[in-house]
Amino acid sequence: RSDVRLPDEAFPDVRSKPWSLTTSFTLTSSGQSGTLITQGGWQNGWGLFLFAGRATFIYRASALPGGLWRLASSPLRAGAHTVRAQIQPDADSPGSGAMLSLVVDGEPPLTTHLASTVPTTFGTDGVGIGRDVGTPLVDDYKLPFRFEADMGPIQIHINAP
């Protein structure tokens, strides 16, 4: 967890590549909310959040209509949990579509297709761990949207199977 904005250059480049993110966290109450990790912001980016106890992955390819996708789990009970998000691009080209999957506690994956992905940069919002540090990805929360419980480590794997 960091109270400092991490620049994109200090973070693995996940654009136009297959990648996955795995992390664990402990909910102290069933309706807990907060940011686990986010990169980018309102213009484009992605993030793993908890909204009212639901593990939620959000991907924003652009701020235009149709450029936002979201996968959310069922409400989670208080206790320890593990989440894995995976993005598998349709093609080896910047901005191509991709399959997004979200697995919570080993349950069957939730999946959706992203019609496009971010082709260039995630802007200047940087990376936030345990809180959002730039502009919010969606208007569902107010900054800094801290996650106030135990979490981590966060593992990013590039070229995930």
Backbone as a ProteinNet text record, in pm:
[ID]
protein_1_A
[PRIMARY]
RSDVRLPDEAFPDVRSKPWSLTTSFTLTSSGQSGTLITQGGWQNGWGLFLFAGRATFIYRASALPGGLWRLASSPLRAGAHTVRAQIQPDADSPGSGAMLSLVVDGEPPLTTHLASTVPTTFGTDGVGIGRDVGTPLVDDYKLPFRFEADMGPIQIHINAP
[TERTIARY]
86.3	0	90.6	47.5	130.7	44.5	92.1	26	86.8	171.7	241.2	194.8	176.4	145.7	270.7	258.7	370.5	361.6	469.8	462.9	450.7	385	369.1	502.5	607.7	739.8	793.5	741.9	786.6	701	613.6	516.8	526.9	497.6	503.5	412	459	381.2	284.5	156.1	55.1	-22.9	12	-61.5	-30.3	-136	-125.6	-53.8	-65.3	-0.3	-97.4	-82.8	-157.3	-95.2	-180.2	-127.9	-232.9	-185.1	-276.4	-229.6	-324.1	-299.7	-362.7	-288.7	-341.2	-310.2	-408.6	-385.3	-479.4	-443.7	-528.8	-561	-671.3	-712.5	-803	-819.9	-908.1	-1014.4	-1138.7	-1249.4	-1278.5	-1285.2	-1319.9	-1470.4	-1542.9	-1689.3	-1735.6	-1855.3	-1901.8	-1928.9	-1954.2	-1986.7	-1874.2	-1752.5	-1638.6	-1612.9	-1560	-1528.5	-1389.4	-1328.4	-1199	-1123.7	-1010.6	-923.7	-818.9	-803.5	-690.4	-573.1	-596.4	-493.6	-561.3	-503.3	-554.9	-439.9	-456.5	-360.9	-440.5	-403.8	-477.7	-591.8	-687.7	-798.6	-914.5	-981.9	-1106	-1091.4	-979.9	-962.5	-941.4	-860.5	-839.8	-759.2	-778.7	-707.1	-781.5	-737.7	-799.2	-783.3	-862.7	-849	-922.7	-875	-940	-986.2	-1116.4	-1179.3	-1269.4	-1315.8	-1427.2	-1535.3	-1655.8	-1772.6	-1876.8	-1904.8	-2003.1	-1974.5	-1845.9	-1806	-1795.2	-1811.5	-1799.7	-1664.1	-1584.8	-1459.8	-1497.3	-1441.6	-1482.8	-1360.4	-1350.9	-1244.7	-1308.2	-1248.4	-1298	-1187.5	-1226.3	-1133.3	-1196.9	-1122	-1169.5	-1071.9	-1117.9	-1034.9	-1039.5	-1151.2	-1163.7	-1278.9	-1288.1	-1396.8	-1521.3	-1514.2	-1628.1	-1730.1	-1855.6	-1955.3	-1910.2	-1931.3	-1891.6	-1747.7	-1674.9	-1534	-1506.7	-1610.2	-1595.1	-1655.6	-1579.5	-1626.7	-1603.5	-1690.2	-1683.7	-1725.6	-1650	-1687.7	-1692.8	-1799	-1813.2	-1860.2	-1800.4	-1837.3	-1966.5	-2013.7	-2120.8	-2063.5	-2148.3	-2097.3	-2014.8	-1901.6	-1810.8	-1833.8	-1815.4	-1826.1	-1697	-1704.1	-1583.7	-1487.4	-1356.5	-1254.6	-1157	-1071.2	-964.4	-1017.4	-968.6	-1009.8	-890.9	-899.4	-799.7	-871.3	-816.7	-875.3	-767.1	-809.4	-719.9	-795.9	-738.2	-791.9	-694	-746.8	-660.6	-713.1	-622	-656.2	-577.8	-651.4	-592.6	-631.6	-538.6	-571.5	-612.6	-700.9	-743.9	-634.3	-547.4	-441.6	-319.4	-208.9	-83.7	-69.6	-167.5	-162.4	-221.7	-165.1	-213.2	-361.4	-436.1	-576.1	-671.8	-619.1	-708.6	-801.2	-907.6	-996.9	-927.5	-997.1	-936.7	-1046.4	-1016.6	-1102.8	-1055	-1148.9	-1120.7	-1188.4	-1115.1	-1175.9	-1140.4	-1229.8	-1212.3	-1248	-1153.6	-1175.5	-1161	-1262.6	-1262.6	-1271	-1170.9	-1167.8	-1183.9	-1128.7	-1130.9	-1264.6	-1363	-1494.4	-1481.9	-1581.6	-1576.4	-1558.3	-1483	-1452.1	-1573.1	-1573	-1663	-1586.2	-1649.4	-1577.7	-1658.5	-1587	-1647.8	-1545.3	-1593.5	-1503.3	-1490	-1365.9	-1336.6	-1328	-1409.4	-1407.3	-1276.5	-1211.1	-1082.3	-1006.3	-876.3	-791.4	-715	-644.3	-568.5	-446.2	-436.7	-328.6	-196	-200.6	-76.3	-44.7	-77.7	-43.9	-169.6	-152	-261	-267.7	-206.2	-208.1	-108.4	-135.9	-41.5	-91.7	-200.6	-256.7	-168.5	-89.7	-1	-75.3	-9.7	-59.1	-82.3	-195.8	-225.2	-247.7	-190.8	-207.8	-270	-388.8	-459.9	-540.2	-529.6	-606.8	-590.2	-682.6	-669.9	-594.5	-508.8	-418.6	-436.3	-512.9	-528.8	-673.9	-725.6	-868.8	-936.6	-1059.7	-1126.5	-1156.8	-1155.8	-1192.1	-1340.1	-1421.5	-1566.8	-1615.6	-1738	-1789.3	-1860.8	-1833.7	-1892.9	-1826.5	-1714.3	-1641.4	-1571.4	-1532.8	-1458.3	-1315.8	-1220.5	-1080.7	-1060.5	-972.9	-876.9	-929.2	-1051	-1114.7	-1019.6	-973.8	-878.1	-941	-859.4	-897.6	-833.3	-915.1	-868.1	-858.1	-794.2	-774.3	-649.5	-617.5	-498.6	-516.4	-408.9	-409.9	-268.6	-260	-132.2	-74.1	32.2	96.5	14.2	48.9	-9.6	94.3	54.2	145.6	92.6	178.6	146.4	232.4	169	240.9	212.8	317.5	304.9	315.6	241.6	235.2	181	76	13.5	-53.6	-50.4	-116.7	-267.3
-116.9	0	122.7	224.1	342.3	467.7	570.8	700.2	788.5	731.9	804.9	753	842.9	803	742.9	618.9	556.5	592.9	641.7	673.8	545.2	554.8	437.6	371.3	450.9	397.1	302.6	313.6	228.1	102.2	79.1	-29.4	-112.2	-242	-323.1	-267.8	-269.4	-223.5	-334.5	-314.2	-417.4	-389.7	-285.3	-251.4	-350.9	-394	-479.1	-610.1	-661.9	-787.4	-871.1	-1003	-1083.8	-1064.3	-1045.7	-1026	-1066.1	-1088.6	-1119.7	-1050.8	-1032.7	-971.2	-1062.1	-1094.2	-1174.4	-1102.5	-1097.6	-1040.3	-1104.2	-1086.9	-1134.1	-1014.8	-1027.6	-921.2	-982	-909.9	-953.3	-847.7	-888.8	-798	-803.1	-688	-682.3	-678.1	-643.8	-648.8	-686.2	-738.2	-790	-680.5	-559.3	-453.5	-356.6	-396	-305.6	-259.9	-138	-80.8	-19.5	-4.7	60.9	15.5	81.3	51.9	-50.4	-156.6	-247	-199.1	-176	-121	-55.9	51.4	118	181.8	185.4	252.7	336.7	463.9	552.5	618.5	668.7	740	758.1	872.9	897	880.2	919.8	910	765.1	691.3	548.7	488	358.4	289.2	164.8	108.7	-12.5	-11.3	-91.3	-99.6	-218.7	-262.2	-366.9	-302.8	-310.4	-241.4	-336.3	-287.5	-348.5	-242.9	-277.2	-191.1	-269	-223.9	-290.1	-440.5	-474.5	-613.8	-695.9	-635.4	-706.6	-675.6	-779.5	-759.8	-717	-604.3	-545.1	-502.8	-552.8	-509.5	-417.5	-299.8	-200.6	-174.1	-174	-139.6	-27.7	82.1	196.8	218.8	189.1	212.2	358.4	425.2	567.9	625.2	758.1	824.4	837	786.5	792.5	684.1	702.7	597.2	464.4	357.6	225.6	188.7	274.3	247.3	197.1	150.5	108.5	-30.2	-117.8	-252.6	-279.2	-363.8	-391.3	-536	-604.9	-738.2	-729.6	-782.7	-776.1	-910.6	-950.8	-1075.5	-1058.1	-1167.5	-1162.3	-1099.2	-1051.1	-995.1	-1099	-1053.2	-1140.6	-1124.3	-1232.4	-1228.9	-1175.2	-1134.5	-1093.3	-1211.2	-1181.8	-1286	-1269.9	-1371.2	-1368	-1410.4	-1342.6	-1369.8	-1353.2	-1419.6	-1406.8	-1378.2	-1284	-1244.3	-1251.3	-1299.8	-1301	-1242.5	-1139.6	-1081.4	-1113.3	-1143.9	-1177	-1111.1	-1055.3	-995.7	-1069	-1116.5	-1188.3	-1114	-1035.7	-959.8	-1051.3	-998.4	-1070.4	-1078.1	-977.4	-969.5	-902.3	-915.7	-855.6	-715.9	-629.5	-494.2	-397.6	-277.7	-180.3	-148.8	-148.9	-113.2	-224.3	-343.8	-453.6	-490.3	-560.5	-609.1	-713.4	-759.3	-858.8	-927.2	-1046.2	-1114.7	-1078.7	-1045.5	-1014.8	-1120.2	-1177.3	-1271.3	-1231.6	-1264.3	-1235.2	-1360.8	-1408.9	-1528.6	-1486.4	-1516	-1481.1	-1609.9	-1631.8	-1747.9	-1880.3	-1889.3	-2014.7	-2050.9	-1963.2	-1987.6	-1981.9	-2030.5	-2018.3	-1872	-1848.4	-1710.4	-1635.6	-1506.5	-1412.6	-1361.4	-1348.5	-1305.4	-1202.5	-1119.3	-1027	-997.8	-948.6	-909.8	-758.4	-710.5	-568.2	-541.2	-451.7	-422.5	-355.7	-289	-225.7	-214.8	-192.3	-170.7	-40.1	1.2	126.3	104.8	178.8	154.2	222.2	331	406.3	415.5	526.2	542.5	550	530.2	544.4	686.5	782.4	921.5	947.3	1046.1	1087.5	1057.1	980.1	950.5	856.3	773.7	680.9	562.6	500.4	377.9	404.3	359.1	367.2	228.1	200	71.3	99.7	43.2	66.5	195.4	274.7	397.5	446.7	528.7	588.7	719.9	749.4	863.6	972.7	947	1047.3	1085.4	1075.1	1094.4	958.2	953.4	823.1	761.5	628.5	558.4	575.4	579.1	592.7	688.6	735.8	830.3	761.3	632.6	556.2	584.5	655.2	678.2	812.9	857.8	982.1	947.2	1023.4	1002.1	1031.9	962.8	865	720.8	694.7	563.2	455.3	476.3	385.8	251.5	147	16.5	7.3	-0.4	9.9	-125.9	-221.7	-353.1	-416.6	-537.2	-606.2	-646.1	-632.5	-673.8	-706.5	-779.6	-805.6	-938.9	-973.1	-892.2	-889.4	-794.6	-787	-840.9	-938.2	-998.3	-971.5	-917.9	-892.4	-987.8	-1062	-1152.5	-1110.1	-1079.9	-1043.4	-1171.5	-1178.9	-1297.6	-1415.3	-1388.5	-1494.2	-1594.8	-1721.4	-1822.8	-1807.5
0	0	0	-74	-86.4	-84.8	-16.9	-20.7	-128.5	-209.8	-313.9	-449.7	-544.9	-682.3	-743.1	-790.2	-860	-1007.5	-1068.1	-1211.1	-1293.2	-1408.6	-1494.9	-1528.5	-1538.9	-1573.8	-1465.6	-1343.2	-1232.2	-1219.9	-1317.5	-1311.5	-1438.6	-1432.6	-1555.1	-1665	-1788	-1902.6	-1943.5	-1920.4	-1947.5	-2076.5	-2148.6	-2270.9	-2382.7	-2451.2	-2571.2	-2545.4	-2423.1	-2385.7	-2304.5	-2309.7	-2212.8	-2074.6	-1974.6	-1839.2	-1738.1	-1616.4	-1507	-1380.2	-1290.8	-1161.5	-1057	-953.2	-843.4	-712.9	-625.1	-493.1	-392.4	-268	-159.4	-69.8	3	93.9	199	307.6	415.5	437	427	456.6	605.8	668.2	809.8	829.8	721.3	722.9	582.4	572.2	443.6	340.2	379.3	284.2	257.1	282.9	272.9	129.4	114.3	-16.5	-13.3	-131.1	-142.3	-266.2	-289.3	-402.6	-361.9	-440.1	-420.7	-504.8	-634.9	-723.2	-842.2	-891.5	-1010.1	-1088	-1219.6	-1307	-1405.7	-1420.1	-1507.9	-1434.6	-1511.7	-1450.5	-1545.3	-1534	-1605	-1756.7	-1815.4	-1961.1	-2006	-1932.9	-1959.6	-1846.8	-1825.6	-1719.3	-1675.9	-1566.1	-1511.1	-1360.6	-1293.6	-1149.3	-1091.8	-976.9	-899.1	-768.9	-744.1	-632.8	-555.5	-442.4	-370.2	-359.6	-405.2	-392.8	-314	-192.9	-105.9	-95.2	-79.1	-60.5	-187.2	-303.3	-431.1	-494.9	-521.2	-594.7	-736	-781.3	-908.2	-987.6	-1111.8	-1202.4	-1305.7	-1322.5	-1418.5	-1520.5	-1647.4	-1755.5	-1837.4	-1851.4	-1929.8	-2044.4	-2168	-2286	-2328.7	-2296.9	-2327	-2245.6	-2244.8	-2173.8	-2261.2	-2383.4	-2474.8	-2440.4	-2478	-2454.8	-2516.3	-2443.7	-2492.7	-2461.8	-2392.3	-2364.2	-2224.1	-2152.3	-2013	-1993.3	-1924.3	-1892.4	-1744.9	-1687.6	-1544.8	-1520.6	-1436.6	-1387.1	-1235.8	-1174.7	-1029.2	-975.2	-864.7	-798.2	-719.6	-667.4	-568.4	-441.9	-351.9	-226.2	-149.9	-98.4	-23.9	125.8	197.7	344	403.9	527.1	599.3	602.4	593	594.4	479.8	461.6	361.3	224.1	120.4	-17.5	-111.3	-226.6	-332.2	-463.2	-539.5	-667.9	-775.4	-893.5	-1010.1	-1128.1	-1189.7	-1312.1	-1423.9	-1541.9	-1655	-1780.8	-1859.5	-1988.5	-2096.7	-2196.8	-2310.4	-2438	-2497.1	-2618.7	-2734	-2820.2	-2939.1	-3043.6	-3046.4	-3147.4	-3086.1	-3154.1	-3108.8	-3169.5	-3141.5	-3194.4	-3091.7	-3082.1	-2984.4	-3003.2	-2892.6	-2895.9	-2934.3	-2962.5	-3001.7	-2886.2	-2918	-2815.1	-2729	-2625.4	-2535.6	-2454.5	-2407.8	-2311.7	-2172.2	-2086.4	-1946.4	-1861.2	-1768	-1674	-1531.7	-1439.8	-1298.3	-1219.9	-1141.8	-1059.4	-913.4	-834.2	-692.8	-611.8	-527.6	-437.8	-511.5	-633.1	-707.4	-769.1	-759.8	-820.7	-973.2	-1047	-1193.6	-1234.7	-1342.2	-1380.8	-1434.4	-1405.9	-1471.6	-1592.4	-1707.5	-1827.4	-1904.5	-1977.5	-2072	-2180.4	-2293.1	-2401.9	-2404.3	-2405.9	-2421.3	-2570.8	-2622.6	-2766.1	-2808.2	-2714.8	-2741.1	-2609.7	-2621.4	-2504.4	-2524.7	-2422.8	-2430.5	-2520.4	-2632.9	-2727.7	-2693.6	-2618.4	-2596.1	-2447.7	-2384.2	-2243.1	-2157.9	-2028.6	-1933.7	-1879	-1947	-1903.6	-1793.4	-1711.3	-1607.5	-1466.8	-1454.9	-1323.1	-1242.2	-1308.3	-1238.1	-1178.5	-1080.6	-1017.7	-869.6	-819.7	-677.5	-621.3	-507.3	-439.6	-303.1	-280.5	-156.4	-153.3	-258.2	-273.9	-416.6	-463.6	-596.1	-580.9	-677.7	-662.5	-766.6	-871.7	-977.1	-990	-1110.8	-1130.4	-1116.4	-1067.8	-1053.5	-1189.8	-1197.2	-1320.7	-1352.9	-1251	-1264.4	-1157.6	-1173.3	-1074.6	-958.6	-937.8	-827.3	-692.7	-691.6	-567.2	-570	-451.6	-434.5	-390.2	-439.4	-402.1	-255	-185.8	-236.6	-238.7	-191.2	-191.9	-139.4	-18.3	47	82.8	74.2	127.6	264.9	368.9	507.1	575.9	511.7	573.9	514.6	559.2	509	363.8	287.6	147.6	102.3	-11.1	-75.5	-39	-108.3	-211.6	-339.7	-427	-560.7	-657.2	-735.7	-833.5	-973	-1058.1	-1198.9	-1281.5	-1370.2	-1459.2	-1602.7	-1678.1	-1818.1	-1900.6	-2011	-2097.7	-2020.7	-1941.6	-1861.7	-1953.7	-1913	-1996.7	-1993.6
[MASK]
+++++++++++++++++++++++++++++++++++++++++++++++++++++++++++++++++++++++++++++++++++++++++++++++++++++++++++++++++++++++++++++++++++++++++++++++++++++++++++++++++

